[in-house]
Amino acid sequence: AQTVTQSQPEMSVQEAETVTLSCTYDTSESDYYLFWYKQPPSRQMILVIRQEAYKQQNATENRFSVNFQKAAKSFSLKISDSQLGDAAMYFCAYRLSNYGGSQGNLIFGKGTKLSVKP
Amino acid sequence: ETGVTQTPRHLVMGMTNKKSLKCEQHLGHNAMYWYKQSAKKPLELMFVYNFKEQTENNSVPSRFSPECPNSSHLFLHLHTLQPEDSALYLCASSLGGLATYEQFFGPGTRLTVL
């Protein structure tokens, strides 16, 4: 069974600094997607960034980038120039590619709570 | 209204009550999901609907009963709940059931069972 592990329950970063959130996963599949979701306090969960496993190039979205190490099954999120609005729970998630049934469902980690200090 | 909306946002109920959670998506999506989010646990998928048909029931107790009358609306009917069912219930939708389609989440309903 696929599992997703986030080993850092909480992280803290100074405003304008860079922080890296860790995620590891376990799968025997080769074709899948990885995601980072952000859930601000009392607000909706939104997708931050997505990585297709077949792509070697790391995904980037403005200040957010990932370090995808397929062999190591590692998928960390780097947030550069941290802003107060980045404070939230961050969830790493895995999904098997191109399955519409149960094997294609999102599997989440427990989350990392990120605090941003002014 | 845009995106995925959920009502009510907060709900307190006794163990003998019957209540319903409502989810509505305004994105033209065909797949809808119910998740349970408990403290210090990963999000747990409960149900999946594709084109109004239930395609996933993740071993959810029968005291939770989903209903999907059309592709835009999803309900979760609750009866005879237990205190351990207290959690944030999230609804999500996506264009289809494939992994390539991003899931959009609602704000959730915070449920407390007394």
Short mmCIF file of N, CA and C in Angstrom, two decimals, chain B residues 2-112:
data_model
loop_
_atom_site.label_atom_id
_atom_site.label_comp_id
_atom_site.label_asym_id
_atom_site.label_seq_id
_atom_site.Cartn_x
_atom_site.Cartn_y
_atom_site.Cartn_z
N THR B 2 -18.62 30.92 -6.27
CA THR B 2 -17.62 30.24 -7.09
C THR B 2 -17.01 29.12 -6.28
N GLY B 3 -16.40 28.17 -6.98
CA GLY B 3 -15.66 27.13 -6.31
C GLY B 3 -16.56 26.10 -5.65
N VAL B 4 -16.12 25.60 -4.51
CA VAL B 4 -16.82 24.57 -3.78
C VAL B 4 -17.29 25.16 -2.45
N THR B 5 -18.57 25.07 -2.21
CA THR B 5 -19.13 25.60 -0.97
C THR B 5 -19.70 24.47 -0.12
N GLN B 6 -19.64 24.66 1.19
CA GLN B 6 -20.16 23.67 2.12
C GLN B 6 -21.01 24.35 3.18
N THR B 7 -22.12 23.73 3.51
CA THR B 7 -22.97 24.21 4.59
C THR B 7 -23.45 23.04 5.43
N PRO B 8 -23.62 23.25 6.74
CA PRO B 8 -23.17 24.43 7.48
C PRO B 8 -21.66 24.43 7.67
N ARG B 9 -21.10 25.49 8.12
CA ARG B 9 -19.67 25.55 8.40
C ARG B 9 -19.36 24.92 9.76
N HIS B 10 -20.31 25.01 10.67
CA HIS B 10 -20.14 24.41 12.00
C HIS B 10 -21.43 23.69 12.36
N LEU B 11 -21.28 22.53 13.02
CA LEU B 11 -22.46 21.75 13.41
C LEU B 11 -22.15 21.02 14.70
N VAL B 12 -23.05 21.19 15.66
CA VAL B 12 -22.97 20.46 16.91
C VAL B 12 -24.21 19.60 17.00
N MET B 13 -24.04 18.32 17.26
CA MET B 13 -25.18 17.43 17.31
C MET B 13 -25.00 16.36 18.39
N GLY B 14 -26.12 15.92 18.90
CA GLY B 14 -26.11 14.83 19.86
C GLY B 14 -26.03 13.50 19.14
N MET B 15 -25.75 12.48 19.89
CA MET B 15 -25.54 11.16 19.30
C MET B 15 -26.82 10.60 18.69
N THR B 16 -27.98 11.09 19.09
CA THR B 16 -29.23 10.55 18.55
C THR B 16 -29.82 11.41 17.43
N ASN B 17 -29.16 12.52 17.14
CA ASN B 17 -29.68 13.42 16.11
C ASN B 17 -29.46 12.87 14.71
N LYS B 18 -30.22 13.44 13.77
CA LYS B 18 -29.99 13.22 12.35
C LYS B 18 -29.77 14.57 11.71
N LYS B 19 -28.67 14.68 10.99
CA LYS B 19 -28.35 15.93 10.31
C LYS B 19 -27.75 15.60 8.95
N SER B 20 -27.64 16.64 8.12
CA SER B 20 -27.03 16.46 6.81
C SER B 20 -26.03 17.57 6.51
N LEU B 21 -24.94 17.20 5.88
CA LEU B 21 -23.97 18.16 5.37
C LEU B 21 -24.20 18.32 3.87
N LYS B 22 -24.02 19.55 3.41
CA LYS B 22 -24.26 19.82 1.99
C LYS B 22 -23.00 20.37 1.35
N CYS B 23 -22.76 19.93 0.14
CA CYS B 23 -21.64 20.44 -0.66
C CYS B 23 -22.17 20.79 -2.04
N GLU B 24 -21.71 21.91 -2.55
CA GLU B 24 -22.11 22.34 -3.89
C GLU B 24 -20.89 22.86 -4.63
N GLN B 25 -20.73 22.43 -5.87
CA GLN B 25 -19.61 22.92 -6.67
C GLN B 25 -20.13 23.65 -7.90
N HIS B 26 -19.47 24.76 -8.19
CA HIS B 26 -19.88 25.64 -9.30
C HIS B 26 -18.82 25.64 -10.39
N LEU B 27 -18.12 24.51 -10.53
CA LEU B 27 -16.97 24.44 -11.43
C LEU B 27 -17.24 23.57 -12.65
N GLY B 28 -18.44 23.00 -12.75
CA GLY B 28 -18.73 22.12 -13.87
C GLY B 28 -18.02 20.78 -13.80
N HIS B 29 -17.65 20.37 -12.59
CA HIS B 29 -16.94 19.12 -12.41
C HIS B 29 -17.88 17.92 -12.40
N ASN B 30 -17.30 16.74 -12.61
CA ASN B 30 -18.09 15.51 -12.64
C ASN B 30 -17.79 14.55 -11.50
N ALA B 31 -16.74 14.80 -10.76
CA ALA B 31 -16.38 13.93 -9.65
C ALA B 31 -16.44 14.72 -8.35
N MET B 32 -16.98 14.10 -7.31
CA MET B 32 -17.07 14.75 -6.01
C MET B 32 -16.66 13.77 -4.92
N TYR B 33 -16.10 14.33 -3.84
CA TYR B 33 -15.47 13.52 -2.81
C TYR B 33 -15.87 14.02 -1.42
N TRP B 34 -15.94 13.09 -0.47
CA TRP B 34 -16.02 13.43 0.95
C TRP B 34 -14.75 12.93 1.63
N TYR B 35 -14.13 13.82 2.42
CA TYR B 35 -12.98 13.47 3.23
C TYR B 35 -13.27 13.79 4.69
N LYS B 36 -12.61 13.03 5.58
CA LYS B 36 -12.67 13.32 7.00
C LYS B 36 -11.28 13.75 7.46
N GLN B 37 -11.21 14.90 8.14
CA GLN B 37 -9.93 15.40 8.63
C GLN B 37 -9.97 15.46 10.15
N SER B 38 -9.25 14.57 10.80
CA SER B 38 -9.15 14.54 12.26
C SER B 38 -7.79 15.08 12.67
N ALA B 39 -7.74 15.58 13.87
CA ALA B 39 -6.48 16.14 14.39
C ALA B 39 -5.38 15.07 14.38
N LYS B 40 -4.20 15.49 13.91
CA LYS B 40 -3.01 14.64 13.93
C LYS B 40 -3.15 13.34 13.13
N LYS B 41 -4.06 13.33 12.18
CA LYS B 41 -4.22 12.17 11.30
C LYS B 41 -4.27 12.66 9.86
N PRO B 42 -3.85 11.82 8.93
CA PRO B 42 -3.97 12.22 7.51
C PRO B 42 -5.44 12.32 7.11
N LEU B 43 -5.70 13.12 6.10
CA LEU B 43 -7.05 13.16 5.55
C LEU B 43 -7.45 11.76 5.11
N GLU B 44 -8.69 11.41 5.43
CA GLU B 44 -9.18 10.09 5.07
C GLU B 44 -10.27 10.23 4.02
N LEU B 45 -10.09 9.60 2.89
CA LEU B 45 -11.12 9.59 1.88
C LEU B 45 -12.28 8.73 2.36
N MET B 46 -13.51 9.26 2.21
CA MET B 46 -14.69 8.50 2.64
C MET B 46 -15.44 7.96 1.43
N PHE B 47 -15.84 8.86 0.55
CA PHE B 47 -16.66 8.47 -0.60
C PHE B 47 -16.20 9.23 -1.84
N VAL B 48 -16.42 8.58 -3.00
CA VAL B 48 -16.16 9.21 -4.28
C VAL B 48 -17.36 8.98 -5.18
N TYR B 49 -17.76 10.03 -5.87
CA TYR B 49 -18.81 9.93 -6.87
C TYR B 49 -18.27 10.42 -8.20
N ASN B 50 -18.54 9.64 -9.25
CA ASN B 50 -18.20 10.03 -10.61
C ASN B 50 -19.49 10.01 -11.42
N PHE B 51 -19.82 11.16 -11.99
CA PHE B 51 -21.06 11.27 -12.77
C PHE B 51 -22.23 10.71 -11.96
N LYS B 52 -22.35 11.12 -10.73
CA LYS B 52 -23.43 10.78 -9.80
C LYS B 52 -23.40 9.34 -9.32
N GLU B 53 -22.47 8.54 -9.79
CA GLU B 53 -22.39 7.15 -9.34
C GLU B 53 -21.29 7.00 -8.29
N GLN B 54 -21.61 6.31 -7.22
CA GLN B 54 -20.62 6.09 -6.18
C GLN B 54 -19.58 5.09 -6.66
N THR B 55 -18.33 5.50 -6.68
CA THR B 55 -17.27 4.61 -7.15
C THR B 55 -16.33 4.20 -6.03
N GLU B 56 -16.50 4.78 -4.85
CA GLU B 56 -15.61 4.43 -3.74
C GLU B 56 -16.35 4.61 -2.43
N ASN B 57 -16.29 3.59 -1.61
CA ASN B 57 -16.75 3.66 -0.23
C ASN B 57 -15.62 3.08 0.59
N ASN B 58 -14.89 3.94 1.27
CA ASN B 58 -13.67 3.52 1.92
C ASN B 58 -13.94 2.94 3.30
N SER B 59 -14.77 1.88 3.33
CA SER B 59 -15.09 1.19 4.59
C SER B 59 -15.65 2.14 5.63
N VAL B 60 -16.54 3.00 5.19
CA VAL B 60 -17.13 3.99 6.09
C VAL B 60 -18.34 3.37 6.80
N PRO B 61 -18.48 3.60 8.11
CA PRO B 61 -19.63 3.05 8.84
C PRO B 61 -20.96 3.53 8.24
N SER B 62 -21.96 2.71 8.38
CA SER B 62 -23.25 3.02 7.76
C SER B 62 -23.96 4.21 8.40
N ARG B 63 -23.48 4.70 9.52
CA ARG B 63 -24.08 5.90 10.11
C ARG B 63 -23.78 7.15 9.27
N PHE B 64 -22.89 7.01 8.30
CA PHE B 64 -22.64 8.04 7.30
C PHE B 64 -23.25 7.57 5.99
N SER B 65 -24.14 8.37 5.44
CA SER B 65 -24.82 7.97 4.22
C SER B 65 -24.72 9.09 3.19
N PRO B 66 -23.97 8.86 2.09
CA PRO B 66 -23.83 9.91 1.09
C PRO B 66 -24.99 9.89 0.10
N GLU B 67 -25.16 11.06 -0.53
CA GLU B 67 -26.16 11.16 -1.60
C GLU B 67 -25.66 12.15 -2.62
N CYS B 68 -25.77 11.80 -3.88
CA CYS B 68 -25.31 12.68 -4.96
C CYS B 68 -26.42 12.78 -6.00
N PRO B 69 -27.35 13.72 -5.85
CA PRO B 69 -28.49 13.81 -6.76
C PRO B 69 -28.12 14.29 -8.16
N ASN B 70 -27.03 15.06 -8.26
CA ASN B 70 -26.53 15.51 -9.56
C ASN B 70 -25.06 15.84 -9.42
N SER B 71 -24.42 16.17 -10.50
CA SER B 71 -22.97 16.37 -10.47
C SER B 71 -22.54 17.59 -9.68
N SER B 72 -23.49 18.46 -9.35
CA SER B 72 -23.12 19.69 -8.65
C SER B 72 -23.34 19.62 -7.15
N HIS B 73 -24.08 18.63 -6.68
CA HIS B 73 -24.45 18.57 -5.28
C HIS B 73 -24.08 17.23 -4.66
N LEU B 74 -23.60 17.32 -3.44
CA LEU B 74 -23.24 16.12 -2.69
C LEU B 74 -23.66 16.33 -1.25
N PHE B 75 -24.30 15.31 -0.69
CA PHE B 75 -24.75 15.39 0.70
C PHE B 75 -24.10 14.27 1.51
N LEU B 76 -23.99 14.53 2.79
CA LEU B 76 -23.58 13.48 3.72
C LEU B 76 -24.58 13.47 4.86
N HIS B 77 -25.40 12.42 4.89
CA HIS B 77 -26.43 12.29 5.91
C HIS B 77 -25.84 11.58 7.13
N LEU B 78 -26.11 12.16 8.28
CA LEU B 78 -25.51 11.67 9.52
C LEU B 78 -26.59 11.20 10.48
N HIS B 79 -26.39 10.05 11.09
CA HIS B 79 -27.34 9.60 12.11
C HIS B 79 -26.65 8.66 13.08
N THR B 80 -27.02 8.81 14.34
CA THR B 80 -26.48 7.98 15.42
C THR B 80 -24.96 8.02 15.44
N LEU B 81 -24.42 9.23 15.38
CA LEU B 81 -22.96 9.36 15.36
C LEU B 81 -22.36 9.16 16.75
N GLN B 82 -21.05 8.96 16.75
CA GLN B 82 -20.28 8.77 17.97
C GLN B 82 -19.36 9.97 18.20
N PRO B 83 -18.96 10.21 19.43
CA PRO B 83 -18.05 11.34 19.68
C PRO B 83 -16.78 11.29 18.83
N GLU B 84 -16.28 10.12 18.52
CA GLU B 84 -15.07 10.02 17.71
C GLU B 84 -15.29 10.42 16.26
N ASP B 85 -16.54 10.66 15.88
CA ASP B 85 -16.83 11.16 14.54
C ASP B 85 -16.64 12.67 14.44
N SER B 86 -16.37 13.30 15.56
CA SER B 86 -16.11 14.75 15.55
C SER B 86 -14.85 15.01 14.72
N ALA B 87 -14.97 15.89 13.75
CA ALA B 87 -13.86 16.15 12.82
C ALA B 87 -14.27 17.25 11.87
N LEU B 88 -13.34 17.62 11.01
CA LEU B 88 -13.64 18.53 9.89
C LEU B 88 -13.95 17.66 8.68
N TYR B 89 -15.11 17.86 8.08
CA TYR B 89 -15.49 17.10 6.91
C TYR B 89 -15.34 17.98 5.68
N LEU B 90 -14.50 17.53 4.78
CA LEU B 90 -14.17 18.30 3.59
C LEU B 90 -14.80 17.66 2.36
N CYS B 91 -15.33 18.51 1.53
CA CYS B 91 -15.84 18.10 0.23
C CYS B 91 -14.86 18.59 -0.83
N ALA B 92 -14.71 17.84 -1.88
CA ALA B 92 -13.85 18.25 -2.99
C ALA B 92 -14.51 17.85 -4.30
N SER B 93 -14.09 18.49 -5.38
CA SER B 93 -14.57 18.11 -6.70
C SER B 93 -13.43 18.18 -7.69
N SER B 94 -13.56 17.45 -8.78
CA SER B 94 -12.58 17.50 -9.85
C SER B 94 -13.29 17.27 -11.17
N LEU B 95 -12.60 17.62 -12.25
CA LEU B 95 -13.20 17.51 -13.57
C LEU B 95 -13.60 16.06 -13.86
N GLY B 96 -12.74 15.14 -13.46
CA GLY B 96 -13.02 13.72 -13.62
C GLY B 96 -12.29 12.96 -12.54
N GLY B 97 -12.29 11.65 -12.65
CA GLY B 97 -11.70 10.85 -11.61
C GLY B 97 -10.23 10.53 -11.79
N LEU B 98 -9.64 11.01 -12.89
CA LEU B 98 -8.24 10.68 -13.14
C LEU B 98 -7.29 11.54 -12.32
N ALA B 99 -6.10 11.03 -12.12
CA ALA B 99 -5.11 11.72 -11.29
C ALA B 99 -4.68 13.05 -11.90
N THR B 100 -4.84 13.20 -13.21
CA THR B 100 -4.42 14.44 -13.85
C THR B 100 -5.31 15.61 -13.48
N TYR B 101 -6.47 15.33 -12.95
CA TYR B 101 -7.40 16.40 -12.63
C TYR B 101 -7.25 16.86 -11.19
N GLU B 102 -7.02 18.15 -11.03
CA GLU B 102 -6.84 18.72 -9.70
C GLU B 102 -8.15 18.66 -8.91
N GLN B 103 -8.03 18.34 -7.64
CA GLN B 103 -9.19 18.37 -6.75
C GLN B 103 -9.27 19.74 -6.08
N PHE B 104 -10.45 20.31 -6.12
CA PHE B 104 -10.71 21.60 -5.48
C PHE B 104 -11.53 21.34 -4.22
N PHE B 105 -11.08 21.90 -3.12
CA PHE B 105 -11.69 21.62 -1.83
C PHE B 105 -12.61 22.74 -1.37
N GLY B 106 -13.64 22.35 -0.63
CA GLY B 106 -14.47 23.32 0.06
C GLY B 106 -13.85 23.69 1.40
N PRO B 107 -14.47 24.63 2.12
CA PRO B 107 -13.92 25.10 3.39
C PRO B 107 -14.13 24.13 4.54
N GLY B 108 -15.02 23.15 4.34
CA GLY B 108 -15.24 22.15 5.38
C GLY B 108 -16.38 22.48 6.31
N THR B 109 -16.91 21.44 6.94
CA THR B 109 -17.88 21.57 8.03
C THR B 109 -17.24 21.01 9.28
N ARG B 110 -17.13 21.85 10.32
CA ARG B 110 -16.58 21.41 11.60
C ARG B 110 -17.70 20.76 12.39
N LEU B 111 -17.62 19.45 12.57
CA LEU B 111 -18.66 18.68 13.25
C LEU B 111 -18.21 18.30 14.65
N THR B 112 -19.08 18.58 15.60
CA THR B 112 -18.84 18.16 16.98
C THR B 112 -20.02 17.29 17.42
#
